[in-house]
XYZ file of C-alpha atoms in Angstrom:
783
model
C -71.464 26.874 -43.836
C -71.329 25.630 -40.271
C -72.341 22.100 -41.329
C -69.622 22.079 -44.032
C -66.941 22.960 -41.429
C -67.981 20.061 -39.204
C -67.841 17.590 -42.071
C -64.409 18.792 -43.219
C -62.814 18.693 -39.693
C -60.463 15.593 -39.654
C -60.805 15.041 -35.942
C -64.572 14.995 -36.277
C -64.187 12.336 -38.968
C -62.198 10.172 -36.560
C -64.631 10.513 -33.706
C -67.568 9.855 -36.015
C -66.359 6.216 -36.428
C -66.623 4.272 -33.130
C -64.184 1.472 -34.092
C -61.511 3.904 -35.297
C -61.999 6.078 -32.191
C -61.642 3.013 -29.945
C -58.441 1.953 -31.715
C -57.027 5.473 -31.391
C -57.895 5.538 -27.653
C -56.328 2.111 -27.140
C -53.064 3.186 -28.794
C -52.967 6.431 -26.822
C -53.492 4.701 -23.463
C -51.014 1.899 -24.267
C -48.329 4.344 -25.466
C -48.662 6.513 -22.357
C -48.750 3.448 -20.093
C -45.675 1.845 -21.681
C -43.741 5.142 -21.548
C -44.397 5.227 -17.806
C -43.455 1.523 -17.527
C -40.229 2.107 -19.490
C -39.238 4.973 -17.201
C -39.962 2.799 -14.172
C -37.932 -0.031 -15.698
C -34.948 2.289 -16.261
C -35.121 3.603 -12.679
C -35.169 0.038 -11.298
C -32.246 -0.977 -13.551
C -30.218 2.079 -12.459
C -31.017 1.347 -8.797
C -29.797 -2.213 -9.188
C -26.640 -1.080 -11.015
C -25.843 1.400 -8.211
C -26.337 -1.345 -5.660
C -24.099 -3.723 -7.627
C -21.452 -1.009 -7.998
C -21.484 -0.336 -4.275
C -21.133 -4.035 -3.435
C -18.317 -4.654 -5.947
C -16.429 -1.591 -4.642
C -16.582 -3.027 -1.118
C -15.275 -6.389 -2.388
C -12.539 -4.642 -4.393
C -11.400 -2.593 -1.374
C -11.294 -5.705 0.811
C -9.187 -7.631 -1.716
C -6.857 -4.682 -2.368
C -6.334 -4.261 1.380
C -5.517 -7.968 1.714
C -3.024 -7.754 -1.196
C -1.406 -4.620 0.324
C -0.726 -6.521 3.533
C 0.815 -9.331 1.454
C 2.869 -6.800 -0.508
C 4.136 -5.237 2.749
C 5.268 -8.675 3.993
C 7.131 -9.448 0.731
C 8.738 -5.984 0.728
C 9.761 -6.278 4.408
C 11.472 -9.599 3.636
C 13.171 -8.107 0.541
C 14.622 -5.271 2.653
C 16.453 -7.873 4.770
C 18.487 -9.120 1.775
C 22.067 -7.865 2.021
C 24.410 -7.006 -0.871
C 25.588 -10.628 -0.968
C 21.989 -11.742 -1.605
C 21.571 -13.421 1.771
C 19.105 -13.013 4.652
C 20.368 -13.447 8.180
C 17.999 -15.127 10.635
C 15.396 -15.876 7.954
C 13.258 -18.089 10.208
C 12.870 -15.382 12.872
C 12.028 -12.659 10.331
C 9.667 -14.889 8.350
C 7.851 -16.084 11.479
C 7.184 -12.491 12.533
C 5.859 -11.571 9.076
C 3.591 -14.625 8.775
C 2.404 -14.853 12.393
C 1.601 -11.133 12.582
C -0.252 -11.068 9.243
C -3.363 -13.213 9.116
C -3.710 -12.519 5.367
C -0.772 -14.742 4.335
C -0.066 -18.455 4.901
C 3.577 -18.740 3.930
C 6.642 -16.874 2.701
C 9.561 -17.823 0.456
C 12.859 -16.562 -0.923
C 13.431 -17.464 -4.574
C 16.993 -16.445 -5.617
C 17.475 -16.881 -9.344
C 13.968 -18.330 -9.590
C 14.772 -21.337 -7.359
C 12.867 -21.685 -4.077
C 15.549 -21.626 -1.387
C 13.946 -20.777 1.969
C 10.351 -21.326 3.116
C 8.244 -20.660 6.183
C 6.484 -22.519 7.726
C 9.126 -25.116 6.888
C 7.281 -28.386 7.525
C 4.241 -27.433 5.440
C 6.301 -26.053 2.514
C 9.612 -27.954 2.499
C 8.553 -29.971 -0.560
C 8.842 -26.761 -2.651
C 12.551 -26.182 -1.849
C 14.718 -26.492 -4.949
C 11.822 -25.948 -7.367
C 12.910 -23.716 -10.318
C 9.976 -21.443 -11.173
C 11.613 -19.833 -14.222
C 12.470 -23.230 -15.732
C 8.864 -24.446 -15.526
C 7.233 -23.385 -18.800
C 3.787 -23.959 -17.298
C 4.347 -21.550 -14.422
C 7.054 -19.048 -15.475
C 4.947 -16.627 -17.551
C 3.598 -14.696 -14.557
C 7.036 -14.699 -12.914
C 8.489 -13.123 -16.089
C 5.785 -10.427 -15.945
C 6.891 -9.513 -12.407
C 10.541 -9.263 -13.555
C 9.736 -7.174 -16.649
C 7.429 -4.759 -14.813
C 9.700 -4.703 -11.709
C 6.773 -4.882 -9.367
C 4.854 -7.469 -7.396
C 2.604 -9.747 -9.407
C 0.053 -12.150 -7.958
C -0.046 -15.487 -9.799
C -2.570 -18.271 -9.537
C -4.426 -19.611 -7.790
C -2.327 -22.707 -8.537
C -1.899 -26.123 -7.000
C 1.344 -26.052 -4.989
C 4.001 -28.767 -5.085
C 3.688 -29.047 -1.308
C -0.082 -29.345 -1.583
C -2.854 -26.808 -1.363
C -4.423 -24.251 -3.689
C -2.978 -20.755 -3.249
C -2.327 -17.384 -4.802
C 1.402 -16.579 -5.036
C 2.580 -12.966 -4.837
C 6.112 -12.576 -6.224
C 8.130 -9.384 -5.647
C 11.209 -9.144 -7.924
C 14.387 -8.119 -6.089
C 17.229 -6.286 -7.811
C 20.676 -5.864 -6.219
C 22.854 -3.241 -7.882
C 20.393 -3.163 -10.817
C 20.822 -6.908 -11.345
C 17.923 -9.312 -10.927
C 18.540 -11.395 -7.789
C 15.302 -13.330 -7.476
C 11.939 -13.051 -5.726
C 10.497 -12.774 -2.273
C 7.148 -14.537 -2.403
C 4.061 -14.836 -0.217
C 1.492 -17.644 -0.283
C -2.184 -16.783 0.236
C -4.831 -19.456 0.503
C -7.393 -18.689 -2.207
C -10.300 -19.482 0.114
C -8.914 -16.887 2.549
C -9.029 -14.243 -0.205
C -12.653 -15.154 -0.853
C -13.390 -14.962 2.876
C -11.780 -11.530 3.376
C -13.409 -10.150 0.220
C -16.878 -10.524 1.752
C -18.469 -12.163 -1.303
C -19.899 -14.992 0.799
C -21.941 -12.439 2.726
C -23.170 -10.698 -0.407
C -23.778 -13.983 -2.246
C -26.446 -14.836 0.328
C -28.597 -12.071 -1.203
C -29.725 -11.529 -4.762
C -26.300 -11.668 -6.441
C -23.642 -14.101 -7.588
C -19.915 -13.521 -8.001
C -17.254 -14.806 -10.353
C -13.467 -14.423 -10.236
C -11.510 -14.491 -13.497
C -7.762 -14.646 -14.112
C -6.237 -13.566 -17.420
C -3.986 -16.378 -18.670
C -0.662 -14.687 -19.628
C -0.032 -17.273 -22.350
C -3.430 -17.397 -24.070
C -4.724 -13.968 -23.043
C -8.095 -15.556 -22.232
C -9.934 -15.478 -18.918
C -9.836 -18.533 -16.663
C -12.826 -18.603 -14.324
C -12.002 -19.626 -10.752
C -15.420 -20.236 -9.164
C -18.386 -22.410 -10.106
C -19.427 -21.401 -13.613
C -22.178 -18.812 -13.886
C -23.553 -17.082 -16.952
C -21.981 -13.652 -17.367
C -24.497 -11.400 -19.048
C -22.627 -8.078 -19.267
C -25.838 -6.133 -19.719
C -26.704 -7.052 -16.117
C -23.231 -7.365 -14.557
C -20.667 -5.078 -12.983
C -16.979 -5.908 -13.245
C -13.779 -4.615 -11.584
C -10.210 -5.271 -12.703
C -7.361 -5.734 -10.220
C -4.111 -4.896 -12.077
C -1.728 -6.536 -9.579
C -2.538 -9.962 -10.972
C -4.691 -9.419 -14.079
C -7.752 -10.482 -12.071
C -11.352 -9.557 -12.716
C -14.285 -9.693 -10.331
C -17.799 -10.029 -11.752
C -21.072 -9.504 -9.922
C -24.216 -10.784 -11.608
C -27.825 -10.635 -10.417
C -29.163 -14.008 -9.369
C -32.318 -13.246 -11.357
C -31.248 -10.828 -14.110
C -34.730 -10.608 -15.648
C -36.567 -10.203 -12.358
C -37.251 -6.507 -12.950
C -38.653 -7.202 -16.394
C -40.870 -9.990 -15.137
C -42.037 -7.888 -12.170
C -43.383 -5.299 -14.600
C -45.183 -7.761 -16.862
C -48.391 -7.793 -14.757
C -48.442 -4.003 -14.828
C -47.988 -4.046 -18.597
C -50.917 -6.442 -18.808
C -52.866 -4.010 -16.683
C -51.961 -1.205 -19.111
C -53.187 -3.288 -22.030
C -56.398 -4.117 -20.209
C -56.967 -0.481 -19.298
C -56.336 0.482 -22.917
C -58.874 -2.057 -24.060
C -61.286 -0.884 -21.400
C -61.003 2.747 -22.404
C -61.204 1.807 -26.095
C -64.276 -0.231 -25.427
C -65.876 2.607 -23.463
C -65.153 5.062 -26.235
C -66.430 2.578 -28.765
C -69.642 2.081 -26.808
C -70.023 5.787 -26.215
C -69.818 6.422 -29.928
C -72.339 3.770 -30.774
C -75.801 4.908 -31.710
C -78.007 5.192 -28.608
C -80.438 2.391 -27.925
C -83.383 2.259 -25.680
C -82.673 3.354 -22.136
C -83.247 -0.084 -20.637
C -80.738 -1.726 -22.943
C -78.111 0.940 -22.218
C -78.654 0.573 -18.504
C -78.327 -3.198 -18.770
C -75.231 -3.018 -20.883
C -73.610 -0.393 -18.683
C -74.326 -2.501 -15.632
C -72.656 -5.479 -17.321
C -69.654 -3.402 -18.307
C -69.286 -2.038 -14.792
C -69.456 -5.557 -13.394
C -66.826 -6.754 -15.857
C -64.643 -3.758 -15.124
C -64.980 -4.373 -11.393
C -63.997 -7.978 -11.903
C -60.981 -7.024 -13.961
C -59.961 -4.443 -11.355
C -60.308 -7.040 -8.595
C -58.210 -9.502 -10.549
C -55.470 -6.965 -11.280
C -55.671 -5.647 -7.728
C -55.139 -9.079 -6.184
C -52.520 -10.340 -8.648
C -50.381 -7.195 -8.803
C -46.615 -7.676 -8.179
C -46.562 -4.728 -5.769
C -48.608 -4.187 -2.632
C -51.902 -2.315 -3.068
C -54.156 -0.992 -0.299
C -57.372 1.010 -0.283
C -57.640 3.206 2.801
C -60.428 5.343 4.252
C -58.935 8.824 3.930
C -61.004 10.205 6.835
C -60.378 7.553 9.501
C -57.229 5.910 8.186
C -58.791 2.453 8.416
C -57.665 -0.178 5.915
C -60.567 -1.107 3.645
C -59.036 -3.798 1.448
C -55.604 -5.197 0.527
C -54.106 -7.376 -2.209
C -52.137 -10.615 -1.813
C -48.723 -8.978 -2.216
C -49.372 -6.571 0.649
C -50.595 -9.433 2.831
C -47.400 -11.366 2.048
C -45.216 -8.342 2.910
C -46.750 -7.916 6.400
C -47.765 -11.510 7.177
C -51.398 -10.617 8.006
C -54.592 -11.905 6.395
C -56.959 -9.495 4.658
C -59.489 -9.901 7.486
C -56.872 -8.991 10.102
C -55.767 -5.927 8.156
C -59.342 -4.684 7.765
C -59.514 -4.374 11.553
C -56.474 -2.045 11.612
C -55.606 1.457 10.495
C -52.407 2.484 8.744
C -50.824 3.722 12.032
C -50.909 0.230 13.558
C -48.626 -1.189 10.841
C -46.377 1.880 10.578
C -43.120 2.383 12.457
C -43.680 4.908 15.295
C -40.964 7.255 13.981
C -42.632 7.506 10.545
C -46.269 8.129 11.582
C -46.007 11.935 11.908
C -44.772 12.553 8.347
C -47.370 10.225 6.872
C -50.205 11.826 8.901
C -49.237 15.339 7.767
C -49.227 14.296 4.105
C -52.614 12.554 4.458
C -54.082 15.700 6.024
C -52.987 17.749 2.998
C -54.418 15.058 0.695
C -57.843 15.214 2.447
C -57.877 18.992 2.161
C -57.170 18.755 -1.585
C -53.798 20.515 -1.124
C -52.142 17.476 -2.728
C -53.382 15.129 -5.434
C -50.693 12.502 -4.718
C -47.568 11.981 -2.652
C -44.633 9.561 -2.271
C -42.835 8.583 0.920
C -40.166 6.159 2.096
C -41.135 4.670 5.442
C -40.984 1.546 7.588
C -43.751 -0.992 8.213
C -43.980 -3.487 11.071
C -44.579 -7.100 10.093
C -46.708 -9.471 12.147
C -43.508 -11.320 13.281
C -42.088 -8.050 14.689
C -39.563 -7.446 11.910
C -39.364 -4.110 10.100
C -39.279 -3.585 6.342
C -38.592 -0.445 4.286
C -41.151 0.470 1.618
C -41.701 3.145 -0.998
C -45.288 4.460 -0.630
C -47.178 6.112 -3.523
C -50.635 7.495 -2.593
C -53.373 8.733 -4.973
C -56.921 9.910 -4.058
C -60.026 8.152 -5.405
C -62.295 11.234 -5.324
C -62.550 13.974 -7.937
C -60.613 17.209 -7.318
C -62.362 19.670 -5.023
C -64.874 17.140 -3.630
C -64.865 15.752 -0.056
C -62.363 13.001 0.668
C -63.543 9.403 0.539
C -60.746 6.851 0.130
C -57.351 6.614 -1.511
C -55.214 3.915 -3.089
C -51.677 3.220 -1.817
C -49.021 1.392 -3.861
C -46.332 -0.285 -1.690
C -42.922 -1.377 -3.053
C -40.491 -3.306 -0.843
C -37.098 -1.477 -0.897
C -35.494 -3.143 2.151
C -32.602 -4.552 0.085
C -31.794 -1.160 -1.444
C -31.925 0.555 1.963
C -29.645 -2.058 3.520
C -27.158 -1.707 0.656
C -27.244 2.078 1.007
C -26.748 1.850 4.775
C -23.826 -0.484 4.232
C -22.264 1.923 1.756
C -22.743 4.815 4.178
C -21.241 2.725 6.951
C -18.232 1.898 4.779
C -17.910 5.566 3.852
C -17.973 6.561 7.539
C -15.404 3.888 8.327
C -13.188 5.067 5.490
C -13.543 8.707 6.599
C -12.686 7.693 10.160
C -9.610 5.859 8.914
C -8.532 8.882 6.875
C -9.049 11.268 9.795
C -7.324 9.098 12.404
C -4.536 7.395 10.475
C -0.951 8.617 10.538
C -0.882 8.415 6.735
C -1.159 11.791 5.010
C -3.449 12.049 1.979
C -2.942 14.984 -0.395
C -4.807 15.945 -3.562
C -2.737 18.083 -5.951
C -4.282 19.812 -8.964
C -2.762 20.128 -12.419
C -0.805 23.245 -11.358
C 0.826 21.418 -8.482
C -1.246 23.175 -5.802
C -2.494 21.266 -2.758
C -6.303 21.417 -2.800
C -6.904 18.892 -0.022
C -4.964 17.375 2.864
C -6.028 14.893 5.547
C -6.035 15.912 9.247
C -2.921 13.797 9.865
C -0.832 16.471 8.081
C -0.450 18.525 11.271
C 0.195 15.488 13.441
C 3.034 14.231 11.227
C 4.608 17.433 9.811
C 3.375 20.215 12.084
C 1.761 22.180 9.213
C -1.833 23.333 9.596
C -2.017 23.467 5.802
C 0.277 23.550 2.764
C -0.153 26.814 0.890
C 1.455 26.297 -2.521
C 1.401 28.012 -5.883
C 2.500 26.367 -9.118
C 4.927 23.519 -8.429
C 5.952 24.812 -4.996
C 4.923 21.478 -3.458
C 8.291 20.197 -4.697
C 10.028 22.721 -2.399
C 8.980 20.584 0.582
C 10.895 17.598 -0.858
C 14.626 17.202 -0.222
C 16.655 18.341 -3.277
C 18.170 14.862 -3.698
C 14.724 13.234 -4.195
C 13.029 16.210 -5.889
C 13.931 15.109 -9.418
C 12.646 11.582 -8.680
C 9.232 12.930 -7.610
C 9.072 15.224 -10.642
C 9.805 12.267 -12.922
C 7.067 10.180 -11.250
C 4.582 13.041 -11.756
C 5.446 13.129 -15.462
C 5.037 9.338 -15.784
C 1.764 9.408 -13.850
C 0.313 12.024 -16.228
C 0.145 9.360 -18.961
C -0.997 6.526 -16.643
C -4.441 7.402 -15.313
C -5.479 5.392 -12.283
C -2.148 3.537 -12.019
C -0.536 3.894 -8.549
C 3.215 4.604 -8.419
C 4.148 3.282 -4.987
C 7.221 3.096 -2.733
C 8.581 6.503 -3.730
C 11.078 7.022 -0.884
C 11.857 10.684 -0.146
C 12.509 13.205 2.585
C 9.774 15.744 3.365
C 10.517 19.042 5.108
C 8.601 19.456 8.395
C 7.461 22.772 9.881
C 10.458 22.956 12.251
C 12.872 22.684 9.345
C 14.036 19.086 9.719
C 13.329 16.387 7.133
C 11.095 13.333 7.654
C 11.561 10.149 5.647
C 8.357 9.389 3.750
C 7.104 6.568 1.529
C 4.821 8.063 -1.137
C 2.225 6.515 -3.438
C 1.197 8.701 -6.408
C -1.990 8.077 -8.419
C -3.294 10.143 -11.337
C -7.018 10.708 -10.685
C -7.496 13.631 -13.068
C -10.143 11.616 -14.900
C -12.322 11.355 -11.775
C -14.703 14.334 -11.595
C -14.919 14.232 -7.808
C -11.110 14.352 -7.456
C -9.669 15.954 -10.621
C -6.086 15.789 -9.389
C -3.181 13.648 -8.258
C -3.722 11.676 -5.033
C -0.549 11.403 -2.939
C -0.427 9.040 0.063
C 2.472 9.842 2.412
C 3.537 7.459 5.162
C 6.132 8.407 7.798
C 8.921 5.805 7.691
C 11.533 7.824 9.603
C 11.802 5.201 12.320
C 12.140 2.397 9.827
C 14.674 4.327 7.725
C 16.765 5.301 10.729
C 16.673 1.715 11.944
C 17.779 0.581 8.491
C 20.668 3.074 8.423
C 21.674 2.171 11.983
C 21.485 -1.486 11.062
C 23.841 -0.935 8.120
C 26.236 1.028 10.342
C 26.087 -1.666 12.999
C 26.677 -4.322 10.378
C 29.743 -2.520 9.002
C 31.031 -1.940 12.543
C 30.582 -5.599 13.519
C 32.258 -6.830 10.324
C 35.197 -4.504 10.936
C 35.444 -5.584 14.565
C 35.340 -9.245 13.520
C 38.120 -8.624 11.053
C 40.194 -6.919 13.733
C 39.508 -9.661 16.269
C 40.519 -12.380 13.808
C 43.696 -10.480 12.967
C 44.421 -9.842 16.637
C 43.802 -13.503 17.538
C 46.208 -14.569 14.825
C 48.847 -12.117 16.042
C 48.477 -13.173 19.671
C 48.597 -16.859 18.769
C 51.629 -16.415 16.508
C 53.731 -14.205 18.790
C 52.994 -15.899 22.110
C 53.578 -19.308 20.520
C 56.961 -18.091 19.254
C 57.992 -16.916 22.743
C 56.719 -20.109 24.411
C 58.676 -22.201 21.901
C 61.838 -20.193 22.681
C 61.320 -20.715 26.433
C 60.803 -24.450 25.928
C 63.873 -24.871 23.682
C 66.204 -22.893 26.004
C 65.032 -24.816 29.095
C 65.598 -28.166 27.330
C 69.156 -27.104 26.429
C 69.656 -25.829 29.969
C 68.707 -29.230 31.416
C 71.106 -31.053 29.060
C 74.088 -28.717 29.708
C 76.514 -29.439 32.609
C 78.867 -26.526 32.036
C 77.941 -23.691 34.423
C 79.138 -21.019 32.039
C 76.906 -22.335 29.261
C 74.041 -22.602 31.702
C 74.566 -18.916 32.562
C 74.389 -18.085 28.856
C 71.026 -19.887 28.671
C 69.813 -17.880 31.666
C 70.811 -14.689 29.862
C 68.920 -15.886 26.781
C 65.859 -16.508 28.950
C 66.089 -12.930 30.214
C 66.211 -11.654 26.604
C 63.211 -13.781 25.595
C 61.342 -12.649 28.732
C 62.034 -8.988 27.905
C 60.848 -9.581 24.345
C 57.695 -11.273 25.654
C 57.042 -8.350 27.985
C 57.420 -5.851 25.112
C 55.028 -7.967 23.021
C 52.466 -7.912 25.806
C 52.848 -4.112 26.125
C 52.279 -3.719 22.370
C 49.278 -6.050 22.376
C 47.810 -4.264 25.403
C 48.010 -0.928 23.587
C 46.283 -2.419 20.526
C 43.537 -3.893 22.741
C 43.006 -0.544 24.504
C 42.409 1.162 21.120
C 40.014 -1.486 19.772
C 37.979 -1.873 22.978
C 37.646 1.788 23.913
C 34.015 2.493 22.983
C 33.902 5.966 24.517
C 36.819 7.747 22.862
C 36.604 11.432 23.697
C 36.767 13.689 20.661
C 36.933 17.460 20.453
C 37.657 20.139 17.910
C 41.455 20.567 17.625
C 43.725 22.754 15.505
C 45.992 20.369 13.591
C 48.684 22.994 12.916
C 49.123 23.543 16.663
C 49.572 19.784 17.314
C 52.027 19.553 14.428
C 54.175 22.265 16.033
C 54.044 20.449 19.378
C 55.232 17.190 17.751
C 58.119 18.993 16.017
C 59.119 20.582 19.341
C 59.215 17.149 21.027
C 61.467 15.816 18.218
C 63.607 18.962 17.922
C 66.834 17.352 19.269
C 66.507 14.399 16.875
C 65.784 16.782 14.000
C 68.843 18.935 14.796
C 71.127 15.920 15.250
C 70.180 14.639 11.787
C 70.250 18.147 10.271
C 66.776 17.317 8.856
C 64.672 19.798 6.883
C 61.049 20.057 8.110
C 58.357 21.862 6.051
C 55.071 22.474 7.930
C 52.412 23.696 5.479
C 49.380 22.639 7.486
C 46.744 25.457 7.189
C 46.115 27.231 10.461
C 42.359 27.077 9.829
C 42.414 23.283 9.669
C 40.199 22.027 12.493
C 38.933 18.457 12.916
C 36.963 16.510 15.516
C 39.547 14.068 16.904
C 41.064 12.641 20.086
C 44.011 14.871 21.144
C 46.176 11.981 22.425
C 45.630 10.037 19.181
C 46.584 13.122 17.134
C 49.874 13.484 19.052
C 50.638 9.767 18.648
C 49.896 9.796 14.885
C 52.073 12.849 14.163
C 54.976 11.534 16.296
C 54.831 8.104 14.608
C 54.816 9.499 11.047
C 57.561 12.101 11.672
C 59.732 9.617 13.664
C 59.446 7.025 10.883
C 60.393 9.670 8.285
C 63.569 10.484 10.249
C 64.372 6.880 11.178
C 64.159 5.506 7.646
C 66.022 8.275 5.850
C 68.715 7.523 3.279
C 72.280 7.703 4.669
C 73.562 9.765 1.741
C 70.719 12.276 1.663
C 69.656 15.106 3.972
C 66.313 14.018 5.508
C 63.382 16.127 4.352
C 59.862 15.894 5.799
C 56.953 17.752 4.158
C 53.753 18.075 6.242
C 50.666 19.516 4.471
C 46.867 19.288 4.335
C 44.042 20.027 1.901
C 40.330 19.379 1.484
C 39.164 16.606 -0.833
C 35.409 16.105 -1.426
C 34.529 18.142 1.635
C 36.867 16.494 4.185
C 40.430 17.231 5.365
C 43.370 15.071 4.262
C 46.693 15.288 6.206
C 49.886 14.330 4.290
C 53.305 13.451 5.805
C 55.840 12.897 2.989
C 59.618 12.163 3.151
C 62.537 11.446 0.844
C 63.635 8.302 2.689
C 64.358 4.746 1.641
C 60.732 4.071 0.618
C 58.710 0.830 0.603
C 58.272 -1.733 -2.134
C 54.457 -1.562 -2.313
C 54.228 -4.212 -5.045
C 55.703 -6.649 -2.531
C 54.420 -5.302 0.806
C 51.242 -3.321 -0.048
C 48.909 -5.491 2.067
C 51.381 -5.665 4.991
C 52.298 -1.994 5.503
C 49.954 -1.479 8.455
C 50.196 -5.037 9.872
C 51.423 -5.737 13.386
C 55.124 -6.660 13.576
C 55.517 -6.148 9.831
C 58.951 -4.616 8.994
C 60.511 -3.865 5.638
C 64.184 -3.024 6.551
C 67.102 -4.651 8.367
C 67.166 -2.035 11.144
C 67.237 -3.616 14.622
C 64.951 -0.948 16.122
C 62.142 -1.773 13.638
C 59.322 -3.559 15.487
C 56.382 -3.082 13.113
C 54.076 -1.680 15.807
C 53.847 2.073 15.163
C 51.995 1.990 11.816
C 49.643 -0.707 13.093
C 48.719 1.404 16.138
C 48.411 4.541 13.993
C 45.981 2.828 11.584
C 43.846 1.551 14.485
C 43.747 5.031 16.062
C 42.601 6.643 12.772
C 39.993 3.925 12.163
C 38.715 4.230 15.730
C 37.919 7.899 15.005
C 36.070 7.029 11.792
C 38.904 7.993 9.446
C 41.087 6.176 6.948
C 44.837 6.000 6.317
C 46.684 5.334 3.068
C 50.236 5.232 1.737
C 52.058 6.053 -1.497
C 55.732 5.089 -1.837
C 58.511 4.418 -4.315
C 61.510 2.307 -3.264
C 64.608 4.488 -2.947
C 62.715 7.768 -3.433
C 60.458 8.274 -0.405
C 57.066 7.665 1.225
C 53.891 9.726 1.644
C 51.296 8.803 4.307
C 47.760 10.245 4.071
C 45.175 10.535 6.860
C 41.573 11.017 5.679
C 39.584 12.527 8.547
C 35.870 11.798 9.051
C-alpha cells in the first residue's frame, strides 16, 4: 500500500525525472527572478517620472511667473488709456514698465489692430503702422485674444523690425467696445533662460516647446527636433498661449538596459539551479566521479559568479562582517569611487563613508552580525577618491546561514545622486514658495464647497487685521462690498464648471476688521479636483493705493480740464472786453486831436470818463471772477438754507414792497448743506434780484423759492413769472460773462456768470428752465 501511494503521487512523478525536474526548477527561478526585476523596473520608472514631474513643474512655474510680469506690464499700460482712447506721456510710462521689468523687451499700443506707439522707439519703429488684424498670417491669435477678452501670447514670430519674439496681446475695451491691444514683446531666448531648461538640459533630460497653430490645430515645435515618446515623457500645457512643454529622458531605455545584465544573471542562476537539480536527480556514480564532477561544477559556478560580479551594472562589494574590511569589489563600484580594487582591499567601509552616516551603518551591521537582521537597506553618502560625495542606496545581505557565526556579507550599491539632487531642489523650491506665501502681502485663501474658509495665509492679519475668517455657508461673501458681491458670486458659479482655470482681475472691496473697506484684486481658481486642496483658491492683492491713485487721477483730470475750459473762456473775455475799451480810448483820442472846437473837445473828455468808468467796472467784474476761480481753500460749513433765504428776503424787503411782489419761501427748515456762507448769500440775492428786475410790467411779480431731494442730494429752485428767456436761441449763453437777453440798461451779464462759478467752485451744478413770456426757473444742485 505504501509503495502504491508513492507511485501515484504526481509530485513524486515529476521529481523522479531529472530533466523534467530541472526544467521545472528553471521556470520557477526565472519566474521569481523576473517578478522581482519587473517590480524593480516599475520602481525605477516611477522614480524617474516623479523626477521629471518635479523638474517640469519648476519650469512651468518659472514661465508662468515671467508671463505674469508681462501681463502686469500690459495691464498697467491699458489702465492709462483714457475714454478717448489715448495715452498721455506714453514714452515715460512705457519706459518705466520696460526698464523696471527685465522679463519684457518692448511694449506697444495697437488701437484697432494697427501698431501706433512703440517703446523702445528706435529698435521697434519699423513696426509702426502695421495692421495685425489685416494680416491673415498673423491675425488668428489676435482674434483669439479679442474673443476670449483676455491676454493671449502669440509666437514666437519673426518681427517686422527684426528679432524673434513672443508677443503678448491684451485686448482693451472702452465702454464695451473693442478699442485695440496693449502688447508686450518678449525675446524667446529670454523665456528659455528664465524657465531654467538650460540648467536641467545639462543632466539626463531634453526639453521641447510646442505651440498649437490656431489655423491648423497642429503643434509647431520651437526647439531642435527631438523624438517625443509619450510613454517616457511628461508634458505641461500653458493655456495663456496654447503652449506645451515636453520633458523627455535623454536615454529613455536606460533603465531597461541597466536591468538586462541582472536578467541575464537570473537566467544563469535558473540554469544553474536546474542543472544542480538535474545532477542531483541523476543516478549516483562512483564517489570519485561525483567528486570530480562536483569540483568542475563548483569551478564553473565560481567563474560565472565572478563574471556576473565584475560585469554587474550596479556596484557590488564583499565585506568582512567582523572587521568591516573590504574583501573584493566589482568594476562598477571601482568606477563610482575612483579607486582600484587593490586600493579598496586595504580599506574598511568606514574610510569611504561620509562621517555623518557611519553611526547608522555600524548599528545595522552589528544587528546583522548578531543574526537580529538577515538584510537591511540604507541611503548614505560615500566619499570618492577626488573628494566629491555621492549618494547611494545600500542593500546588504549576509553570506552565512541563519544562526551561524558571521563571516562576510554582500553589499549592492546603486548611485542615486541625481534623484537626491532633484529631491533637494524640489524641497528648496517648496521652502522658497512657502517663504513667499508667508512673507508676501498677497492673501491666499482656500474655500471649500460650502463657502467656508479652510485655510488662509499669514498675510491675512497684516492686510485686513483678522486673525482668521470664521465663516459658515456662504458667509465669506459678507466680507465683500454689496456692490461687488454679485460679481464674485457669478465668478464662483462660472469657476465651478472650469476646473483649474484662473479667473483673474476681479476688482472688489473687502471689509477689514476695523470696518473700513480695502480695494482688492482677486484671482479665483477651482481646485476641487486636486485632492490636496479640494476647494477654491482665492488670491487677494491689496490695490487700495493704486485704486485711490486712479480715482484721484480721474478727479485731477476732470478738475484740470474744467480749469482749462474756464481759463480759455476767461482769456477770451479779457481779450475781447479790454480790446473793446482800448479801441474806444484810441478812437476818442484821435477825434480829440483832430477837433479844434473846445466844446467838442470837452465832450470827448466826458466820453473818455465814461469809457474809463466802464473799464474800471469791467476790471472789478473780472477781478471777482478771478477770485472765485483761483481760491483753492474755500471755507465750507454746514448751513441752514432756509435761514439764509430769509436773510436775503430781508435785505431786499424795500425793493419787494416797492414792486408789490409776492414771495413764496417753501424751503424746508431741515435743509442743511455744506457750502460757503458768503457764496450762499450771493447766489440767493442774484436769483431773487433777477426775478424782480426782469418781471413783466403788466403782471404782479411772483417769486417761488423751494427745495427737494433728488437722488440723495438737495436741489434749490428759484422760479418767477417774469419775461423769461428764449432758450432755443440763448441756451448756451445764459451763464456767460456779459451775456444779456433784454434791452434794459442795467443788464451787465455778470451776476449769472458769477453765480455759476460760485456753485461750481463748491462742487455743485446750476441749471435753468424758461419759457419766453411766461417765466424762468433756476435750479442749484448741491454736492
